[in-house]
mmCIF file with all atom_site columns, C-alpha atoms in Angstrom:
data_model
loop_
_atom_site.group_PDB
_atom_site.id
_atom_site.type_symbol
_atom_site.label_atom_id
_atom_site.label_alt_id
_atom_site.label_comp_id
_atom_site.label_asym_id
_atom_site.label_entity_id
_atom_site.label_seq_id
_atom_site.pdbx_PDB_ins_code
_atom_site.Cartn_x
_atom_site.Cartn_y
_atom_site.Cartn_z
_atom_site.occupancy
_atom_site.B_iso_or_equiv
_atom_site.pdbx_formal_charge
_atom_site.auth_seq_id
_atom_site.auth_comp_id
_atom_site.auth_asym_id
_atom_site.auth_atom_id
_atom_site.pdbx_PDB_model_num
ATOM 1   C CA . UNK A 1 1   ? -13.271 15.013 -16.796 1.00 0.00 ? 31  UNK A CA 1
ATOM 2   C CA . UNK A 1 2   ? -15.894 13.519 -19.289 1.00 0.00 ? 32  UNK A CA 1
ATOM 3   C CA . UNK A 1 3   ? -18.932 14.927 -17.202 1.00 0.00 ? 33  UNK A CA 1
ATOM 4   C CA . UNK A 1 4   ? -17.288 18.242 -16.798 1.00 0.00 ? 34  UNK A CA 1
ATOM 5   C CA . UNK A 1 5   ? -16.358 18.313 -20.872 1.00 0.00 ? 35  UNK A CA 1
ATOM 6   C CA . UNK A 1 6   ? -19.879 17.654 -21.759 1.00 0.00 ? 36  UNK A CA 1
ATOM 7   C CA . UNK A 1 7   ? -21.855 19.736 -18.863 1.00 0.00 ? 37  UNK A CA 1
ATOM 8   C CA . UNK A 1 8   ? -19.302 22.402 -20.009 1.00 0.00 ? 38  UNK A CA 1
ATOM 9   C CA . UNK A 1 9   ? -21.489 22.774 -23.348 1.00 0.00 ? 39  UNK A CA 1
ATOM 10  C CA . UNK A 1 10  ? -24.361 23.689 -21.375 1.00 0.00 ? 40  UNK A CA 1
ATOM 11  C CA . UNK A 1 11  ? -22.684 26.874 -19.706 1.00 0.00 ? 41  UNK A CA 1
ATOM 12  C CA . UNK A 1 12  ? -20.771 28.264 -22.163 1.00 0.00 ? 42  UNK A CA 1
ATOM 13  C CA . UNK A 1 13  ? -22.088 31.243 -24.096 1.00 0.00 ? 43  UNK A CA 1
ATOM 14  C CA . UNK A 1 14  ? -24.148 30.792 -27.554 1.00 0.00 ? 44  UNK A CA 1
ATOM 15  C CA . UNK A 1 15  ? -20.993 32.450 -29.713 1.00 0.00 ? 45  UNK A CA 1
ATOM 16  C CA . UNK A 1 16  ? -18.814 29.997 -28.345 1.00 0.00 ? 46  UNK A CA 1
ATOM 17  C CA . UNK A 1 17  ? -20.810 26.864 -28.938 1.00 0.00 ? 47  UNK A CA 1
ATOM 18  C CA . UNK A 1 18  ? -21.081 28.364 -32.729 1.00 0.00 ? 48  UNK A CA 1
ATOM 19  C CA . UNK A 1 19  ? -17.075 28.103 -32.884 1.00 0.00 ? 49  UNK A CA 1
ATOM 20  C CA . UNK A 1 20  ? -17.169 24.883 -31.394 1.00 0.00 ? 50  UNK A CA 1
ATOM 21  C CA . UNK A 1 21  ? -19.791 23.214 -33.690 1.00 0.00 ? 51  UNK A CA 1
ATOM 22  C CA . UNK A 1 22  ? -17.529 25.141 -36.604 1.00 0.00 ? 52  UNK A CA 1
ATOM 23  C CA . UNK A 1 23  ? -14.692 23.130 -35.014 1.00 0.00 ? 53  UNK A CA 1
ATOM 24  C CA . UNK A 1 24  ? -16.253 19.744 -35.188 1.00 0.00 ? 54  UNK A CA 1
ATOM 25  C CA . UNK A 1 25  ? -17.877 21.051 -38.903 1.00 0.00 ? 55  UNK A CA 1
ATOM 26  C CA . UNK A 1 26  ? -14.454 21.111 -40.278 1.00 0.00 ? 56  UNK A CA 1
ATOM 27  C CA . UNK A 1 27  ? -13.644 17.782 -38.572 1.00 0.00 ? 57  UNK A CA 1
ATOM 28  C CA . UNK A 1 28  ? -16.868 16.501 -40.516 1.00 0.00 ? 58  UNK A CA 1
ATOM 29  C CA . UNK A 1 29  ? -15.556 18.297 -44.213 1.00 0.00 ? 59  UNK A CA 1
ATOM 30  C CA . UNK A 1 30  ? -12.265 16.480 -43.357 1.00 0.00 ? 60  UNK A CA 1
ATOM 31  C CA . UNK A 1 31  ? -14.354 13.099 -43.338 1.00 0.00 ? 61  UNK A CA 1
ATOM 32  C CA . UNK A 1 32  ? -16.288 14.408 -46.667 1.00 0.00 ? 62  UNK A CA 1
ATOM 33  C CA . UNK A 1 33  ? -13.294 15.662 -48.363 1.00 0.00 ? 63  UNK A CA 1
ATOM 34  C CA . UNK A 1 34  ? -10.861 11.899 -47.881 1.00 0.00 ? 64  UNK A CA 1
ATOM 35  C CA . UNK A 1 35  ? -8.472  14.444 -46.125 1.00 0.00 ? 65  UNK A CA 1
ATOM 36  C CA . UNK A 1 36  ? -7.378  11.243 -43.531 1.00 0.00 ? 66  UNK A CA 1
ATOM 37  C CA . UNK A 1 37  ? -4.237  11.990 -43.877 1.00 0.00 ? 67  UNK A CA 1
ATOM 38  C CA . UNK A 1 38  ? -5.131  15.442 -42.150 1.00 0.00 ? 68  UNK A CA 1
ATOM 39  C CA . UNK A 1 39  ? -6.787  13.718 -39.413 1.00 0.00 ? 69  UNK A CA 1
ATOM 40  C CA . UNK A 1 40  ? -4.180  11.607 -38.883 1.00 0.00 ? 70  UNK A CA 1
ATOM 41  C CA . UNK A 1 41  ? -1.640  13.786 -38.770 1.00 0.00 ? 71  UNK A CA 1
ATOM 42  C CA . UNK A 1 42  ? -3.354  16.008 -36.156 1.00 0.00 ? 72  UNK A CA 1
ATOM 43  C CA . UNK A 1 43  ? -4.725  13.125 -33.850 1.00 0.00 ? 73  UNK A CA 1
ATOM 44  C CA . UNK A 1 44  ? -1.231  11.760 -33.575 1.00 0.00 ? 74  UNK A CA 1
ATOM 45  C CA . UNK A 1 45  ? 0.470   14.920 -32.756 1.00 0.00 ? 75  UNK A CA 1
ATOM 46  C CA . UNK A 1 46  ? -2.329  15.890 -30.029 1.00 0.00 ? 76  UNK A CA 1
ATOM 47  C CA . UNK A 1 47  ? -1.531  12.495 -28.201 1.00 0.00 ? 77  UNK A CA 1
ATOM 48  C CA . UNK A 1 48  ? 1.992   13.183 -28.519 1.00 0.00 ? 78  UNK A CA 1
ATOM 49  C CA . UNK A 1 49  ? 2.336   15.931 -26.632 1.00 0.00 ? 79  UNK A CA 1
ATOM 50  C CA . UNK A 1 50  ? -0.210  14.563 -24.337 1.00 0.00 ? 80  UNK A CA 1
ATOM 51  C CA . UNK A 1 51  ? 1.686   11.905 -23.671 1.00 0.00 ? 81  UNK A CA 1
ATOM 52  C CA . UNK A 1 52  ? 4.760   13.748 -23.488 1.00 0.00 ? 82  UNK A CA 1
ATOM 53  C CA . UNK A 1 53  ? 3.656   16.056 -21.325 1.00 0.00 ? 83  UNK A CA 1
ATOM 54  C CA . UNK A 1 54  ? 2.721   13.982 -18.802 1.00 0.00 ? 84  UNK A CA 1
ATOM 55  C CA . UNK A 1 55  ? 6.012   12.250 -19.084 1.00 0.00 ? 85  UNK A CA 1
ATOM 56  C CA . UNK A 1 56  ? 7.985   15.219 -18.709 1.00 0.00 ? 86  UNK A CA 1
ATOM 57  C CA . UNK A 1 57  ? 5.892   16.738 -15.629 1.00 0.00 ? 87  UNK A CA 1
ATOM 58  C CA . UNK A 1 58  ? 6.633   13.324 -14.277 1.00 0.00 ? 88  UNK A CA 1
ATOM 59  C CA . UNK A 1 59  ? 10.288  14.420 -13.773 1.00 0.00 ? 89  UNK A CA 1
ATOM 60  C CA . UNK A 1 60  ? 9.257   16.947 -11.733 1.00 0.00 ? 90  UNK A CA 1
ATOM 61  C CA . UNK A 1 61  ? 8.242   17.658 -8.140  1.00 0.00 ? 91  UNK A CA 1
ATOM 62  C CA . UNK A 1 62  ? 5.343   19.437 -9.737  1.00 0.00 ? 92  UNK A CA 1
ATOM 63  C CA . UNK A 1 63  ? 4.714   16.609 -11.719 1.00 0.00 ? 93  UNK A CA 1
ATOM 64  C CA . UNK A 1 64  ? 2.041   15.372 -9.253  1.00 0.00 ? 94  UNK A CA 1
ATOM 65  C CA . UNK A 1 65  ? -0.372  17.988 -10.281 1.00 0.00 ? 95  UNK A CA 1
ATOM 66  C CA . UNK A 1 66  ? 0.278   18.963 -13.069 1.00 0.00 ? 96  UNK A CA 1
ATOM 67  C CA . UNK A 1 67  ? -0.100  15.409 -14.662 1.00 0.00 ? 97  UNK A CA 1
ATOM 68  C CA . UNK A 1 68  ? -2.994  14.869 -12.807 1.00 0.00 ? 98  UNK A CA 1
ATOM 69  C CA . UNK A 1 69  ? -4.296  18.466 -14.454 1.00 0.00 ? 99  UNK A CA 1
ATOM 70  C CA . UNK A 1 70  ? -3.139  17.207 -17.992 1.00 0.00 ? 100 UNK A CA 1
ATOM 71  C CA . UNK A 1 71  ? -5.465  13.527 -17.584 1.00 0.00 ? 101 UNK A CA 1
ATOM 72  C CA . UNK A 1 72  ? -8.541  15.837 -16.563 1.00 0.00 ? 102 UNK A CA 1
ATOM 73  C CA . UNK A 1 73  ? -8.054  17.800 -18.827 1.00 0.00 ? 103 UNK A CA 1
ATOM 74  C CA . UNK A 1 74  ? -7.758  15.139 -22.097 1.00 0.00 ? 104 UNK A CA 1
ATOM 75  C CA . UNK A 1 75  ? -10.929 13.350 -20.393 1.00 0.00 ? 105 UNK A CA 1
ATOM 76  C CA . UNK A 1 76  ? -12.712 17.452 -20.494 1.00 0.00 ? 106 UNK A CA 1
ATOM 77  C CA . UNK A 1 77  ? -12.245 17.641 -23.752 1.00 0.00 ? 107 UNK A CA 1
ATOM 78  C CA . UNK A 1 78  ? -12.874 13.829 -25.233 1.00 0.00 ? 108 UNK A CA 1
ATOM 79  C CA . UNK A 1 79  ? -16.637 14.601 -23.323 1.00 0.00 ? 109 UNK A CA 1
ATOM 80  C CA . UNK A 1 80  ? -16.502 18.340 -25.016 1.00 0.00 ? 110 UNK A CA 1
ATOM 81  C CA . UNK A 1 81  ? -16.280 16.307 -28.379 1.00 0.00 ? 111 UNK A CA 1
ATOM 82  C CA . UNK A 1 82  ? -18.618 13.357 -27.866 1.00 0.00 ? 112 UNK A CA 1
ATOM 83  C CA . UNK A 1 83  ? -21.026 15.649 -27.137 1.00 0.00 ? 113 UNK A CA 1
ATOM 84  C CA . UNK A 1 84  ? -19.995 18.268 -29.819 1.00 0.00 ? 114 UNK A CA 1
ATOM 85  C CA . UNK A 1 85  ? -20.008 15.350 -32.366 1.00 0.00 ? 115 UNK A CA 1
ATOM 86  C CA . UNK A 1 86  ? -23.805 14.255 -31.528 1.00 0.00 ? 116 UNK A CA 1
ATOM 87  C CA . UNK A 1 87  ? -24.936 17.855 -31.536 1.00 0.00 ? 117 UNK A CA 1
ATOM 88  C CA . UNK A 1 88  ? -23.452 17.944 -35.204 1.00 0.00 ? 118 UNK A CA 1
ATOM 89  C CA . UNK A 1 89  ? -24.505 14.979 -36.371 1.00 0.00 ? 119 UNK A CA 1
ATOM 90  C CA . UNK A 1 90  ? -27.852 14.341 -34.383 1.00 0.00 ? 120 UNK A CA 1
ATOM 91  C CA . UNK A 1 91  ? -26.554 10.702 -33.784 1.00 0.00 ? 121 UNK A CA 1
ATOM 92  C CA . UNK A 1 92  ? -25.683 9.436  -30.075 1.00 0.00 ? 122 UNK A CA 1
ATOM 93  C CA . UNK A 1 93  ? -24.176 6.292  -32.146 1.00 0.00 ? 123 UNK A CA 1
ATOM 94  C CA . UNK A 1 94  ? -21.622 8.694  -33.968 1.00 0.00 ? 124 UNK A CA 1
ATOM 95  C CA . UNK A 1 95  ? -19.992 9.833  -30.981 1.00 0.00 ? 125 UNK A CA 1
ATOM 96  C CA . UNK A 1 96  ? -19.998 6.204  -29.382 1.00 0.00 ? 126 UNK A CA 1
ATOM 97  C CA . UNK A 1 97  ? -18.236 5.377  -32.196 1.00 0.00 ? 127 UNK A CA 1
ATOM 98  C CA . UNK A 1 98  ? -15.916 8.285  -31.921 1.00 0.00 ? 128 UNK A CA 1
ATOM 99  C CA . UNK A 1 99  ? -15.032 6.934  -27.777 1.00 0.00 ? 129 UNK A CA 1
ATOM 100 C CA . UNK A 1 100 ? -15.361 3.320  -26.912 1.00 0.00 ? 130 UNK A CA 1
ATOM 101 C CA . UNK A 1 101 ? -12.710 2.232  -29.219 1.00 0.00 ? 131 UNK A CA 1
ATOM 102 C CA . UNK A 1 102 ? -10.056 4.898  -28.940 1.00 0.00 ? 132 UNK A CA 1
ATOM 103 C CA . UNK A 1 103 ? -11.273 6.766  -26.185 1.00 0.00 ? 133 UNK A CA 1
ATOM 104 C CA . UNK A 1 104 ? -11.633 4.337  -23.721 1.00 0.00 ? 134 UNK A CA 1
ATOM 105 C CA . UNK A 1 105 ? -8.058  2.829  -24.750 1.00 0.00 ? 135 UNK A CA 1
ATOM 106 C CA . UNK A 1 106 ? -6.584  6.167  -24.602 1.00 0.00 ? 136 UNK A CA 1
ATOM 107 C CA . UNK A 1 107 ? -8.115  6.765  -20.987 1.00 0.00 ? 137 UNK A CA 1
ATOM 108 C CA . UNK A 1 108 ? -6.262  3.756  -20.383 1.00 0.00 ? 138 UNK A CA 1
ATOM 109 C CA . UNK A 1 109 ? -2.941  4.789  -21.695 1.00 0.00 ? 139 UNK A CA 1
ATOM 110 C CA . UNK A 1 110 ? -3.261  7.991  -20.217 1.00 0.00 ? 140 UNK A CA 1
ATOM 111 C CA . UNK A 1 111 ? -4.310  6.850  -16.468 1.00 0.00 ? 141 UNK A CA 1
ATOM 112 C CA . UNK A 1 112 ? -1.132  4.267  -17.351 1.00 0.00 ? 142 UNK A CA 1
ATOM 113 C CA . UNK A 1 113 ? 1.505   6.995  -17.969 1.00 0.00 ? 143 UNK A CA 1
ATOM 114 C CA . UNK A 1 114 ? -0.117  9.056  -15.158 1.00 0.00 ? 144 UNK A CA 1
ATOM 115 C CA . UNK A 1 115 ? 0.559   6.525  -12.138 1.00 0.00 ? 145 UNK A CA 1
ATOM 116 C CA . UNK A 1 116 ? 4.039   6.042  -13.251 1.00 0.00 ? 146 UNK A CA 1
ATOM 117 C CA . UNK A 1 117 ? 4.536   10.234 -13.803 1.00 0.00 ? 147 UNK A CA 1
ATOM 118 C CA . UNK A 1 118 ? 2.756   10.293 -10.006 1.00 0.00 ? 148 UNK A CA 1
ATOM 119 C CA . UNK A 1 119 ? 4.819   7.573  -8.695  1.00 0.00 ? 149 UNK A CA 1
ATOM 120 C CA . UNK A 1 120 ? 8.294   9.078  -9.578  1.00 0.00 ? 150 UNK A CA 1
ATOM 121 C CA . UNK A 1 121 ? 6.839   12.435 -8.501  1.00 0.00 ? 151 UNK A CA 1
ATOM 122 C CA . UNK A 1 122 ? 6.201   11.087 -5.353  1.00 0.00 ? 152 UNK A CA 1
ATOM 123 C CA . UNK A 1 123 ? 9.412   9.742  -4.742  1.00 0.00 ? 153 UNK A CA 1
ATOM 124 C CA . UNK A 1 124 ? 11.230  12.762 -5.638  1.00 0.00 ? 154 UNK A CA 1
ATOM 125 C CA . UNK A 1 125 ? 8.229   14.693 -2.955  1.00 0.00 ? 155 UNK A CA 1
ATOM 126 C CA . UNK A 1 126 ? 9.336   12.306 -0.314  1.00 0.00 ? 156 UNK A CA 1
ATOM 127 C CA . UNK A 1 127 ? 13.445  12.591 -1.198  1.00 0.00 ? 157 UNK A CA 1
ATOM 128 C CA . UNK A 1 128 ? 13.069  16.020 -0.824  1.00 0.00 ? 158 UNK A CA 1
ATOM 129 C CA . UNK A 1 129 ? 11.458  16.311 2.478   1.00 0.00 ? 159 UNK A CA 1
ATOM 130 C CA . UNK A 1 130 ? 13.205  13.218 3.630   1.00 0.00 ? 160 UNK A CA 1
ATOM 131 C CA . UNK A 1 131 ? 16.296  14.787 2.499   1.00 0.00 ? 161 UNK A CA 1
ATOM 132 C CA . UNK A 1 132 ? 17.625  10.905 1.119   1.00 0.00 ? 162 UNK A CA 1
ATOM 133 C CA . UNK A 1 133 ? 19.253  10.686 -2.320  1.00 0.00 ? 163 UNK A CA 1
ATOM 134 C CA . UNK A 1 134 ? 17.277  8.106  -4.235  1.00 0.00 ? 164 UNK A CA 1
ATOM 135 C CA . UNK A 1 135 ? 18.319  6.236  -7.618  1.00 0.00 ? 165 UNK A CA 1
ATOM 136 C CA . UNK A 1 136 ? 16.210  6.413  -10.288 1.00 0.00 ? 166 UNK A CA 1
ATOM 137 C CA . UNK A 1 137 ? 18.436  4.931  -13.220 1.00 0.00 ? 167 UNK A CA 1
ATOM 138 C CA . UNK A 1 138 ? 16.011  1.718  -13.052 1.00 0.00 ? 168 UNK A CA 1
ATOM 139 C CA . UNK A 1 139 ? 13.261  3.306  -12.394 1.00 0.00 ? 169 UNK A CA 1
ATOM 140 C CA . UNK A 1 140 ? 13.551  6.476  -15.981 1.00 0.00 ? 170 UNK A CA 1
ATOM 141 C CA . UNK A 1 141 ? 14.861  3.189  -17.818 1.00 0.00 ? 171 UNK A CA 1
ATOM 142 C CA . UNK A 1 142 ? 11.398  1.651  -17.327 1.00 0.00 ? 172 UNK A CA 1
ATOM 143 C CA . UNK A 1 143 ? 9.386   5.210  -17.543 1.00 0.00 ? 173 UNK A CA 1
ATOM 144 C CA . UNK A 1 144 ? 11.525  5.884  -21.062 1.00 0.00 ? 174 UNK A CA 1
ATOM 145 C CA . UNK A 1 145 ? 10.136  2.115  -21.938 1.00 0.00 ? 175 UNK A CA 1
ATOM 146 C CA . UNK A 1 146 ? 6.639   2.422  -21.183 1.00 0.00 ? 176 UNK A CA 1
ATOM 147 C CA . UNK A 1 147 ? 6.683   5.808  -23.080 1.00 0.00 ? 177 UNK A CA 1
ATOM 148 C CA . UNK A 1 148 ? 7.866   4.595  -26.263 1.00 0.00 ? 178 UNK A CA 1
ATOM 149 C CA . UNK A 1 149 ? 5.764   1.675  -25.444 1.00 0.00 ? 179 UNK A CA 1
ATOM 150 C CA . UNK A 1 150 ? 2.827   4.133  -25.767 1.00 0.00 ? 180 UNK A CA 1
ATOM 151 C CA . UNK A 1 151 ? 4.000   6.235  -28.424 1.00 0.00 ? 181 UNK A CA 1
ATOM 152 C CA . UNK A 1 152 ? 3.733   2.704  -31.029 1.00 0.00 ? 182 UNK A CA 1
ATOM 153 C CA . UNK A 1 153 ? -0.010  2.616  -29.527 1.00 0.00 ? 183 UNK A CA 1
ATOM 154 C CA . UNK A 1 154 ? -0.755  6.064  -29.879 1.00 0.00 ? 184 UNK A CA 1
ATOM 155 C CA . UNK A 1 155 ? 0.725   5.333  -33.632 1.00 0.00 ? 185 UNK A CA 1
ATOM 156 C CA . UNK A 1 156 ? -1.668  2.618  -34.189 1.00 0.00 ? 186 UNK A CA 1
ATOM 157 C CA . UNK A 1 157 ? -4.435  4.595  -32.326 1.00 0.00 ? 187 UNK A CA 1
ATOM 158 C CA . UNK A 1 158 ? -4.275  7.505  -34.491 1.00 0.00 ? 188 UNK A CA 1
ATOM 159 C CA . UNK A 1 159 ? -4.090  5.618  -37.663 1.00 0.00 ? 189 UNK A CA 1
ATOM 160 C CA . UNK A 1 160 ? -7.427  3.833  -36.406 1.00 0.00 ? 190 UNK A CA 1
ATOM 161 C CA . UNK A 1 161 ? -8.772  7.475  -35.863 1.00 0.00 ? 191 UNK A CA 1
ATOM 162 C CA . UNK A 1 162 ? -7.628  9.442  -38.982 1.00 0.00 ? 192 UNK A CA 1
ATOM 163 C CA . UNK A 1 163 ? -8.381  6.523  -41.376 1.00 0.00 ? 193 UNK A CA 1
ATOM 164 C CA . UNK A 1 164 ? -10.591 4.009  -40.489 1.00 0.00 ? 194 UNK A CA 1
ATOM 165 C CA . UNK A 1 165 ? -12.880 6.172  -37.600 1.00 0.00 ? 195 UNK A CA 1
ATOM 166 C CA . UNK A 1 166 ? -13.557 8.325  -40.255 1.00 0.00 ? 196 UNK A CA 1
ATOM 167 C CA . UNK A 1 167 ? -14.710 6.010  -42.861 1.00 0.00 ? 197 UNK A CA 1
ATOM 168 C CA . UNK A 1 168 ? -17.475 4.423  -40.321 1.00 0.00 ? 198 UNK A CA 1
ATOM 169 C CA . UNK A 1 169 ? -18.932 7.848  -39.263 1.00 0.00 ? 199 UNK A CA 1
ATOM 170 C CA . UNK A 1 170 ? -19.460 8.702  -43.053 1.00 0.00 ? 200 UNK A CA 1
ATOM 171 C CA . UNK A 1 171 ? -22.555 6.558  -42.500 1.00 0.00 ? 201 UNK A CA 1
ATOM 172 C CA . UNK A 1 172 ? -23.940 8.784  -40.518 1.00 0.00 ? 202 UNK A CA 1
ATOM 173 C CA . UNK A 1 173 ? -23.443 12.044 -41.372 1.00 0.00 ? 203 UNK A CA 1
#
């Protein structure tokens, strides 16, 4: 998904790569303006229904692709971004910044939620084909856990990247 977000740049048309350096513009008058709160705000509620997304298609027999489309498509557009945020600041650093820390730990959370969201809808595959009632009290008690688990993460996550993130890459815009 990274590789495909940032070789994505290089086939869209020139219009649209205007609106998406306009995008990442605003992002950088956000950092000018002390609007963290903004960034906050909108970073936490992106993971949230990225994470809750993938939780709920994990309750389904579709769940199995559709979760898997939801993690390529997160990792598409962190490498959009990265790249988006070099192009606008004309600093490979800034956008390093922007992924290791967060990015790489929210790859993590996200391939986390995912094999637990493709493990239940594998189950429920199998039960259906198999035609075999299955249980899965223990196993949503555990899937409920781990997603408020990762909801307090994302919390901290986003506070990292609407607050502090922003006060490093300052520097080099």
């Amino acid at each position: 998904g990274l590789a495909a977000g940032i070789f994505f740049y290089f086939f869209i048309s020139y219009n649209d790569k205007l609106k998406c350096i306009n995008f990442i513009n605003k992002y950088i008058d956000n950092i000018k303006n002390s609007k963290y709160f903004i960034l906050f705000i909108k970073s936490f509620i992106f993971n949230i229904i990225l994470l809750s997304l993938i939780f709920i298609s994990g309750l389904s027999i579709t769940g199995f692709f559709t979760g898997t489309l939801i993690f390529f498509g997160k990792n598409f557009i962190t490498g959009l971004y990265m790249l988006l945020l070099t192009k606008a600041t004309n600093y490979y650093s800034a956008s390093t910044l922007y992924f290791l820390p967060t990015g790489l730990i929210y790859t993590i959370i996200y391939s986390i939620m995912l094999l637990f969201s493709l493990s239940i809808s594998g189950n429920l595959i199998l039960s259906l084909f198999k035609g075999k009632n299955i249980s899965f009290r223990n196993v949503n008690k555990k899937y409920l856990l781990l997603y408020i688990i990762l909801i307090g993460i994302s919390l901290i996550l986003s506070l990292y990247e609407g607050i502090i993130l922003p006060k490093i890459l300052l520097n080099f815009i």
